[in-house]
PDB file of C-alpha atoms in Angstrom:
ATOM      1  CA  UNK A   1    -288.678 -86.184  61.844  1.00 42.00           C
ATOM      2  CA  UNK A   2    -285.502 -88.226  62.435  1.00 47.00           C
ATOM      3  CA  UNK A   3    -282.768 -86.838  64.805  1.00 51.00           C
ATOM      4  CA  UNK A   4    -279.971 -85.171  63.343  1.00 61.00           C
ATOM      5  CA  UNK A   5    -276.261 -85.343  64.793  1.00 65.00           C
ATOM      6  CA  UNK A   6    -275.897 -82.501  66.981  1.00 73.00           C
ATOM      7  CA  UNK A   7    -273.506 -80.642  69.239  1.00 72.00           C
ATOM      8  CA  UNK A   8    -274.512 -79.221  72.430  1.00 74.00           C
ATOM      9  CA  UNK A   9    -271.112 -77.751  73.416  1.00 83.00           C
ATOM     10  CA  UNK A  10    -271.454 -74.066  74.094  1.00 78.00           C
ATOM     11  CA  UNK A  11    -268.145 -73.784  73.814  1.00 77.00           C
ATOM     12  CA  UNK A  12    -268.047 -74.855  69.783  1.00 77.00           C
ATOM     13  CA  UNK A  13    -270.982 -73.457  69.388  1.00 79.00           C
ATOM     14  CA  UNK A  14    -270.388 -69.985  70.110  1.00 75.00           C
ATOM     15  CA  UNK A  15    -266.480 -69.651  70.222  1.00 75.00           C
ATOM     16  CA  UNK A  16    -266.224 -71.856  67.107  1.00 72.00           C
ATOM     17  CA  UNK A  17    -267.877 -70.443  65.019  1.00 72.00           C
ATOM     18  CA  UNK A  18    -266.419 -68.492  61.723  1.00 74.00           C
ATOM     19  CA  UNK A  19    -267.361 -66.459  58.683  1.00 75.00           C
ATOM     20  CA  UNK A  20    -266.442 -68.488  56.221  1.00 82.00           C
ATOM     21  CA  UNK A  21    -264.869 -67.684  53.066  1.00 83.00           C
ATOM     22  CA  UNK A  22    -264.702 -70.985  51.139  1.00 93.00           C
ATOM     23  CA  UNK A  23    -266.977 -73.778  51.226  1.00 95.00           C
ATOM     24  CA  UNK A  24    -267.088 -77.560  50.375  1.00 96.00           C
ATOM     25  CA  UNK A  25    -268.819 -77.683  47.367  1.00 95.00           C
ATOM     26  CA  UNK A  26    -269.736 -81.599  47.368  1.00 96.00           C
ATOM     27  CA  UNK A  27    -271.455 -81.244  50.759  1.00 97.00           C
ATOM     28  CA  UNK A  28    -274.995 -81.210  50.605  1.00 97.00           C
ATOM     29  CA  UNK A  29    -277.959 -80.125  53.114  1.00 98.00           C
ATOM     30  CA  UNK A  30    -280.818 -82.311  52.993  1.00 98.00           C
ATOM     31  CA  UNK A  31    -284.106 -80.415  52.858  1.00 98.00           C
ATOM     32  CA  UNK A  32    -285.327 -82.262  55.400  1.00 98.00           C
ATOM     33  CA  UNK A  33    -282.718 -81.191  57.503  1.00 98.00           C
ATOM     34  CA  UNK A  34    -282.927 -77.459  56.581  1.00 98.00           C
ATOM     35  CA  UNK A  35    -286.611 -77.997  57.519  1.00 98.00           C
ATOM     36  CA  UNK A  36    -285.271 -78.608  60.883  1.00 98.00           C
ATOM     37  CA  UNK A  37    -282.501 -76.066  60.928  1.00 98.00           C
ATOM     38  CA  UNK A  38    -285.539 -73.839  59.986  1.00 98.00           C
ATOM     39  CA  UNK A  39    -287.776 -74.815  62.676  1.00 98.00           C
ATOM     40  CA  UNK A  40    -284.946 -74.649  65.622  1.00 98.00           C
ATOM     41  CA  UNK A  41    -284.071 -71.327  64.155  1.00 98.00           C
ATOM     42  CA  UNK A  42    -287.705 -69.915  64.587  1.00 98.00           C
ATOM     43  CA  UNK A  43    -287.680 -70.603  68.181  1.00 98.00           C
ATOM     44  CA  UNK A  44    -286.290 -66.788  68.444  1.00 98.00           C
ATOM     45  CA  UNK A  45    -288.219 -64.087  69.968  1.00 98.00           C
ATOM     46  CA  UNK A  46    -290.330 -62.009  67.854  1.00 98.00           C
ATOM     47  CA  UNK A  47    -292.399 -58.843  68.822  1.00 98.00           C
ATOM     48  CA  UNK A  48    -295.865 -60.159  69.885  1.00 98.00           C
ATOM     49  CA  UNK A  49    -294.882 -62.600  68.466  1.00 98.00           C
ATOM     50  CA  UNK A  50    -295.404 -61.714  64.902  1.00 98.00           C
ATOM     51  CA  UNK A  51    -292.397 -63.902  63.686  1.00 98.00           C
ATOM     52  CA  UNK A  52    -292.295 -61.941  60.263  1.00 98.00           C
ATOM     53  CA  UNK A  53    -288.793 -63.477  59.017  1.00 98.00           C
ATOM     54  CA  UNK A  54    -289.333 -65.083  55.757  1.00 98.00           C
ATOM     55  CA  UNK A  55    -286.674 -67.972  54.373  1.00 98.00           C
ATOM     56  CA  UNK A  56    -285.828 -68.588  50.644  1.00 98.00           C
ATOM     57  CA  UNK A  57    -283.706 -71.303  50.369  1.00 98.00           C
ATOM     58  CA  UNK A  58    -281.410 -71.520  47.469  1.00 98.00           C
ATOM     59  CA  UNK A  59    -280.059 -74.945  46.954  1.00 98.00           C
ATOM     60  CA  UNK A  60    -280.431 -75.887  43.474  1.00 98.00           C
ATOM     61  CA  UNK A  61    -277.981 -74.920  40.207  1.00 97.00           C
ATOM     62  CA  UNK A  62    -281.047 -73.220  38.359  1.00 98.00           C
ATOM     63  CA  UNK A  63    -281.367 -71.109  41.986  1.00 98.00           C
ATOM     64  CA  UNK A  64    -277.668 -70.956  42.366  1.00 98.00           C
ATOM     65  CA  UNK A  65    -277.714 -69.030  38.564  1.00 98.00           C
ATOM     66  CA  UNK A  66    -279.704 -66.212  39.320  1.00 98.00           C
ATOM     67  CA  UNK A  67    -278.397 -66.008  43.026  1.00 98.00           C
ATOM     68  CA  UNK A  68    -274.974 -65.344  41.688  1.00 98.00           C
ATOM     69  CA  UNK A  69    -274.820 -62.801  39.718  1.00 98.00           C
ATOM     70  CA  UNK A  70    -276.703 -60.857  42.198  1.00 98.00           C
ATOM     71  CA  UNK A  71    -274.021 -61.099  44.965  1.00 97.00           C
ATOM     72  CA  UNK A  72    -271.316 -58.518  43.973  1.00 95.00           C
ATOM     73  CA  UNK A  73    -267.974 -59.892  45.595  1.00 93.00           C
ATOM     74  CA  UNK A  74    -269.583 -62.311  47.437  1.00 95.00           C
ATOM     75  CA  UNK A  75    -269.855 -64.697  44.070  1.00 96.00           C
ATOM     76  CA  UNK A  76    -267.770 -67.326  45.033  1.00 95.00           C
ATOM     77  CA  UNK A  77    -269.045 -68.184  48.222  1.00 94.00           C
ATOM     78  CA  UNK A  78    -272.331 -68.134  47.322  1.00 96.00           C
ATOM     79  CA  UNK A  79    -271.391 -70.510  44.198  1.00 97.00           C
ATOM     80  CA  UNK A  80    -269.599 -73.109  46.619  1.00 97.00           C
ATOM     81  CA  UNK A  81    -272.124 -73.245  50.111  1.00 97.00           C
ATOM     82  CA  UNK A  82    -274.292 -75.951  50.347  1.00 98.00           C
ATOM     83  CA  UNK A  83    -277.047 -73.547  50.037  1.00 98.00           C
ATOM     84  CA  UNK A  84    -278.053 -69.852  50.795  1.00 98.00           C
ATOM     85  CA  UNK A  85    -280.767 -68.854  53.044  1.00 98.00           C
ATOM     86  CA  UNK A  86    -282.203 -65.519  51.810  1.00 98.00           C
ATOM     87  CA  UNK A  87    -283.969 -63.519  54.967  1.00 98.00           C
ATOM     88  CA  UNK A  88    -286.624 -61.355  54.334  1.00 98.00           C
ATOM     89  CA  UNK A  89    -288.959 -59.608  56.481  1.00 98.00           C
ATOM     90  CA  UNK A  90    -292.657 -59.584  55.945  1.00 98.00           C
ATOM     91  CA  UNK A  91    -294.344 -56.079  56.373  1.00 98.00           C
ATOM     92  CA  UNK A  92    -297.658 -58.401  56.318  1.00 98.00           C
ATOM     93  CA  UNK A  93    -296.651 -60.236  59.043  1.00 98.00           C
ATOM     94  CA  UNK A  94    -299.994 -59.418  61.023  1.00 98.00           C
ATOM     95  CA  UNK A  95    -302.177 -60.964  58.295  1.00 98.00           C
ATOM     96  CA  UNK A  96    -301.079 -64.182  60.341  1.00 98.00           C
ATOM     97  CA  UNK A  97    -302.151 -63.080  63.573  1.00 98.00           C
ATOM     98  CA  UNK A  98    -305.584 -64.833  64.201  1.00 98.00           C
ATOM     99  CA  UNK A  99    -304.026 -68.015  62.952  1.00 98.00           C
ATOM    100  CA  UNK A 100    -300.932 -67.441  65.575  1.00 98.00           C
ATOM    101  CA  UNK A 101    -302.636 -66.453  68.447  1.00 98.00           C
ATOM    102  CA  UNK A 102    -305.680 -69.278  67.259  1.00 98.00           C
ATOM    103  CA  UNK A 103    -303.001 -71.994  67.210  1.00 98.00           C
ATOM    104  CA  UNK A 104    -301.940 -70.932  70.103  1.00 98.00           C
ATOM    105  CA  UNK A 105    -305.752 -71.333  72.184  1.00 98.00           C
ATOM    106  CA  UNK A 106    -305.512 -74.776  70.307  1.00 98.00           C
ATOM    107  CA  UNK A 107    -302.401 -76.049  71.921  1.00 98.00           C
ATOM    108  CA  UNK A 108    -303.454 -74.991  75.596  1.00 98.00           C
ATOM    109  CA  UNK A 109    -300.529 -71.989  75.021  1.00 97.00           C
ATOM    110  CA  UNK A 110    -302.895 -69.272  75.564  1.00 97.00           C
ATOM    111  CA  UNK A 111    -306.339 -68.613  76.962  1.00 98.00           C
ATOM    112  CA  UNK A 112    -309.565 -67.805  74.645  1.00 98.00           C
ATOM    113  CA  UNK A 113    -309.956 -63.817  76.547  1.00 98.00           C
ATOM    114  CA  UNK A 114    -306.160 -63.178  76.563  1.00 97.00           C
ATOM    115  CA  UNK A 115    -306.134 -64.119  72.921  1.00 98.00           C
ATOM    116  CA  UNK A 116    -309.168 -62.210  72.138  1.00 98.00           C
ATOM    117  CA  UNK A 117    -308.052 -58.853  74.200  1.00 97.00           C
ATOM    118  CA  UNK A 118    -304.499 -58.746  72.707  1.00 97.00           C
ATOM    119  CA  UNK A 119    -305.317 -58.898  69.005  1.00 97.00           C
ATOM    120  CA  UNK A 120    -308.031 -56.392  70.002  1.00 97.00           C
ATOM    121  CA  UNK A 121    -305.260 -53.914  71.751  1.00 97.00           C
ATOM    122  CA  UNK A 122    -302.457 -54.745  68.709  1.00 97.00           C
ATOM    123  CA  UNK A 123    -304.434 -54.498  65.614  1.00 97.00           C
ATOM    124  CA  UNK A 124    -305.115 -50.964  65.457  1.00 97.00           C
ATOM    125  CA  UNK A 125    -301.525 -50.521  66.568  1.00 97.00           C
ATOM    126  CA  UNK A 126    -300.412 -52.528  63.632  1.00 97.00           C
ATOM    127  CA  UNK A 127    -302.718 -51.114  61.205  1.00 96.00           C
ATOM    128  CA  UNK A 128    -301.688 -47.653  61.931  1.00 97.00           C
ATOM    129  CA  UNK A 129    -298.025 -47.952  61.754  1.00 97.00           C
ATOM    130  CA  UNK A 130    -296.062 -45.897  58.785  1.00 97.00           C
ATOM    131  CA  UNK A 131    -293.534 -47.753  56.859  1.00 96.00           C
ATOM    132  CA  UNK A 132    -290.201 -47.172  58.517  1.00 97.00           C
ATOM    133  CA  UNK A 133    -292.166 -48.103  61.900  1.00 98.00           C
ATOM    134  CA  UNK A 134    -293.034 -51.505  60.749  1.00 98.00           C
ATOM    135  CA  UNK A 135    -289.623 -51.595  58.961  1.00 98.00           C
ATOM    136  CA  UNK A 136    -288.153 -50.892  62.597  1.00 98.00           C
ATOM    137  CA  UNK A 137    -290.126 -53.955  63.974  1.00 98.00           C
ATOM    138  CA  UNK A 138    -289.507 -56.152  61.193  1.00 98.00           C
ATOM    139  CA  UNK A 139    -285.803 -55.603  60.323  1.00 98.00           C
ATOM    140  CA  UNK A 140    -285.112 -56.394  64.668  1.00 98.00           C
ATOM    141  CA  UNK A 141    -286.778 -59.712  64.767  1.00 98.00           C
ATOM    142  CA  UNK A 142    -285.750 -60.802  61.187  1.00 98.00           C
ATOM    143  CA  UNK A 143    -282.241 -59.659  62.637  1.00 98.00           C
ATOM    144  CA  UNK A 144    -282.785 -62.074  65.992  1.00 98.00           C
ATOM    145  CA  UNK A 145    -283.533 -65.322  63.854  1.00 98.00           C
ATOM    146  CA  UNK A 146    -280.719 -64.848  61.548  1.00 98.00           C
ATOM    147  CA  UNK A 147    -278.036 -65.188  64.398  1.00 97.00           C
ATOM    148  CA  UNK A 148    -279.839 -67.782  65.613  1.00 97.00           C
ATOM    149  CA  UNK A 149    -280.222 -69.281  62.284  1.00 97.00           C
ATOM    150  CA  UNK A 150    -276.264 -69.330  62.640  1.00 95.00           C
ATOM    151  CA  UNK A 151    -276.335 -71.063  65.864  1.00 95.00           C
ATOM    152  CA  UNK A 152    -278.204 -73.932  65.010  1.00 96.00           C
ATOM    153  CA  UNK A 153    -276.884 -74.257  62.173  1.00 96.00           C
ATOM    154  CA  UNK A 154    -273.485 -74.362  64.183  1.00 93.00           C
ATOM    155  CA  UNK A 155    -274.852 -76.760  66.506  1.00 94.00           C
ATOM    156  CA  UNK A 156    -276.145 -78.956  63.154  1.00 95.00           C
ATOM    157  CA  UNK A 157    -272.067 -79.182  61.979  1.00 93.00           C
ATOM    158  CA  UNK A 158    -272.050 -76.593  59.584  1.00 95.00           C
ATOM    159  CA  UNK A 159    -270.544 -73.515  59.313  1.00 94.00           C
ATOM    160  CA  UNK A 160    -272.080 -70.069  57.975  1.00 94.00           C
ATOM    161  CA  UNK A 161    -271.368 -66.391  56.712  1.00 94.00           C
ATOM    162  CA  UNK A 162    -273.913 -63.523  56.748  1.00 95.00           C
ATOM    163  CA  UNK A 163    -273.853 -61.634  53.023  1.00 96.00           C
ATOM    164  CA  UNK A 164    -274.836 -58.057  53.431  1.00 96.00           C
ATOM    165  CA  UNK A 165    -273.702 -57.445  50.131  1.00 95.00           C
ATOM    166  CA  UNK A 166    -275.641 -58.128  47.243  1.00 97.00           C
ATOM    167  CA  UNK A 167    -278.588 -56.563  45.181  1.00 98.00           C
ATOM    168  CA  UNK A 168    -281.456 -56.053  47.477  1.00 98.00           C
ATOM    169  CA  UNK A 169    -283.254 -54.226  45.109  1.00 97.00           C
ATOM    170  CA  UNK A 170    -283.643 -57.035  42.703  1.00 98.00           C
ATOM    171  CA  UNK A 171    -283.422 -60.013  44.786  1.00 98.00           C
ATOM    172  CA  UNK A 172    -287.202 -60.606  45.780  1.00 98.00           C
ATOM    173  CA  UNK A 173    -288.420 -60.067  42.336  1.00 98.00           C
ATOM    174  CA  UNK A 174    -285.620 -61.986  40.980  1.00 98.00           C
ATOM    175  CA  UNK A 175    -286.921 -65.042  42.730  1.00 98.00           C
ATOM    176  CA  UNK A 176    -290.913 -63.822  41.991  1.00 98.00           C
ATOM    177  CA  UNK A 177    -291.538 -62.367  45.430  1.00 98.00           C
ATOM    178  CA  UNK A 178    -293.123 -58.941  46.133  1.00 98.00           C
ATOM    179  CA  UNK A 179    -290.619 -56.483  46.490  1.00 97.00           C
ATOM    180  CA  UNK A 180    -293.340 -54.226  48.128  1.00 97.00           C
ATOM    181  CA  UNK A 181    -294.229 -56.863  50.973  1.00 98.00           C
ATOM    182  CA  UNK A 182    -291.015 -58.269  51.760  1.00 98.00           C
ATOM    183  CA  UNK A 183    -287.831 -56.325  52.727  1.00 98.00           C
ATOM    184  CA  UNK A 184    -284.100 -58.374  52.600  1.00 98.00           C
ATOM    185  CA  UNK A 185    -282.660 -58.648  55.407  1.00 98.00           C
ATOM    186  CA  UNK A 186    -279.491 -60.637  54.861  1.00 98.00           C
ATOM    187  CA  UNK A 187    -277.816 -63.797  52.918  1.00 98.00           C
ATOM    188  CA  UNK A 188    -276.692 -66.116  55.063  1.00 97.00           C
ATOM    189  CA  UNK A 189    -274.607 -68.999  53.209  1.00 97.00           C
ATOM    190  CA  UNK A 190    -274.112 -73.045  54.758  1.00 97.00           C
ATOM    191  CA  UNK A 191    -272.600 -75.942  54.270  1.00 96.00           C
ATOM    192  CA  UNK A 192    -269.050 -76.858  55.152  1.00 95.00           C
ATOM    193  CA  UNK A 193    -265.514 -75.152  55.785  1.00 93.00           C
ATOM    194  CA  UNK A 194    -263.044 -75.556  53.100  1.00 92.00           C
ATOM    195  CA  UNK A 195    -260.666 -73.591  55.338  1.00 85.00           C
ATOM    196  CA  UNK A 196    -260.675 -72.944  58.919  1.00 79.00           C
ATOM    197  CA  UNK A 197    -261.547 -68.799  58.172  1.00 74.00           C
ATOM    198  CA  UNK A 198    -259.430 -66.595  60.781  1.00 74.00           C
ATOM    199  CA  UNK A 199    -260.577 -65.549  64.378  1.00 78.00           C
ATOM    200  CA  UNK A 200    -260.863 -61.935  65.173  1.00 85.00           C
ATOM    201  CA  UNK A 201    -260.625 -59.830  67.824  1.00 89.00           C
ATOM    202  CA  UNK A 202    -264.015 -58.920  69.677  1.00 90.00           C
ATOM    203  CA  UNK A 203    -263.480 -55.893  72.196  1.00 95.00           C
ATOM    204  CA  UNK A 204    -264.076 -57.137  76.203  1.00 95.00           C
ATOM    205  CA  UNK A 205    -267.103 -56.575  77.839  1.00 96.00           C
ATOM    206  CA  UNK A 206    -265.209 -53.939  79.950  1.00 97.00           C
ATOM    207  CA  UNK A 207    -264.838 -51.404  76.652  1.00 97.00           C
ATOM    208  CA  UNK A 208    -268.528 -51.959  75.584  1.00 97.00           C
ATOM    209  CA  UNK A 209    -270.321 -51.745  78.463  1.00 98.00           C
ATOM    210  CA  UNK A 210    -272.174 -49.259  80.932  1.00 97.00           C
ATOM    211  CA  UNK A 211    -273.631 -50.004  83.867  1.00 97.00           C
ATOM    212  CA  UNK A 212    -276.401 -48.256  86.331  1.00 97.00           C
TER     213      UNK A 212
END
């Protein structure tokens, strides 16, 4: 996969970064890129490892069309971005576990018995866990690779804004995924600023801390 231009200042990474409000609409992602931003963004931690976030990637008009009028006042923004990355969170995310932990033997990541003993202690684990439980697990991790997902993308040159508000209810179906299996998380729309977007304050370590 070819290198893309990247920035590796902390700095603009971090402190630069905005929620932006208006986008450059004749800026576009390649997927091959997004592939990338994808891959960098699924280097986040995930409990056992599990890594049930799920990405739908809305880049196209036609997917731009039904996107829209799903995203209450958040229309316009999702109209402009490059593209929208729709999280979700897999409540079958352990259906992938022998293929995780077997990759994992393959590359030299993990031995044979330590692969073999933990899917042996966290299936039942999994298996029995109600709803809200797994939702619990799920809704964290999904919640760790979306900032990251921001970073990168930072780090890529582009700019992003998480959407909280929009019709999770209909949005999985919408796009002819199962509602049951896969819980929204958040939209999170890319591409480039139109506008700088405003700072804002962010209380000091001092007020939100406690220490012991």
């Amino acid at each position: 996969m070819k290198p893309y231009q990247q920035t590796n200042d902390f700095n603009e990474i971090i402190y630069g970064r905005r929620s932006i409000k208006t986008y450059d609409s004749s800026v576009k992602i390649s997927r091959e890129e997004m592939t990338q931003i994808i891959n960098e963004a699924s280097t986040a931690p995930s409990s056992i490892n599990m890594q049930p976030w799920r990405f739908l990637v809305v880049d196209t008009p036609e997917g731009k069309e039904k996107l829209v009028p799903l995203s209450r006042f958040n229309k316009e923004k999702v109209a402009q971005a490059s593209a929208v990355i729709a999280v979700f969170a897999d409540k079958n995310n352990f259906d992938y576990a022998e293929n995780i932990y077997g990759k994992a033997v393959e590359h030299g990541l993990m031995p044979q018995d330590v692969k073999d003993f933990q899917l042996k202690a966290f299936k039942p684990i999994y298996n029995n866990m109600s709803d809200a439980e797994m939702n619990d697990v799920i809704m964290l991790d999904a919640g760790l690779v979306s900032m990251q997902l921001m970073l990168v993308s930072r780090a890529h040159g582009y700019d992003t804004n998480p959407v909280g508000g929009y019709e999770k209810d209909q949005i999985a179906e919408v796009f002819g995924l199962d509602k049951e299996r896969y819980v929204p998380v958040m939209l999170l729309t890319i591409g480039k600023a139109a506008s700088e977007g405003y700072t804002s304050y962010r209380m000091p370590a001092e007020e939100t801390t406690f220490w012991a």
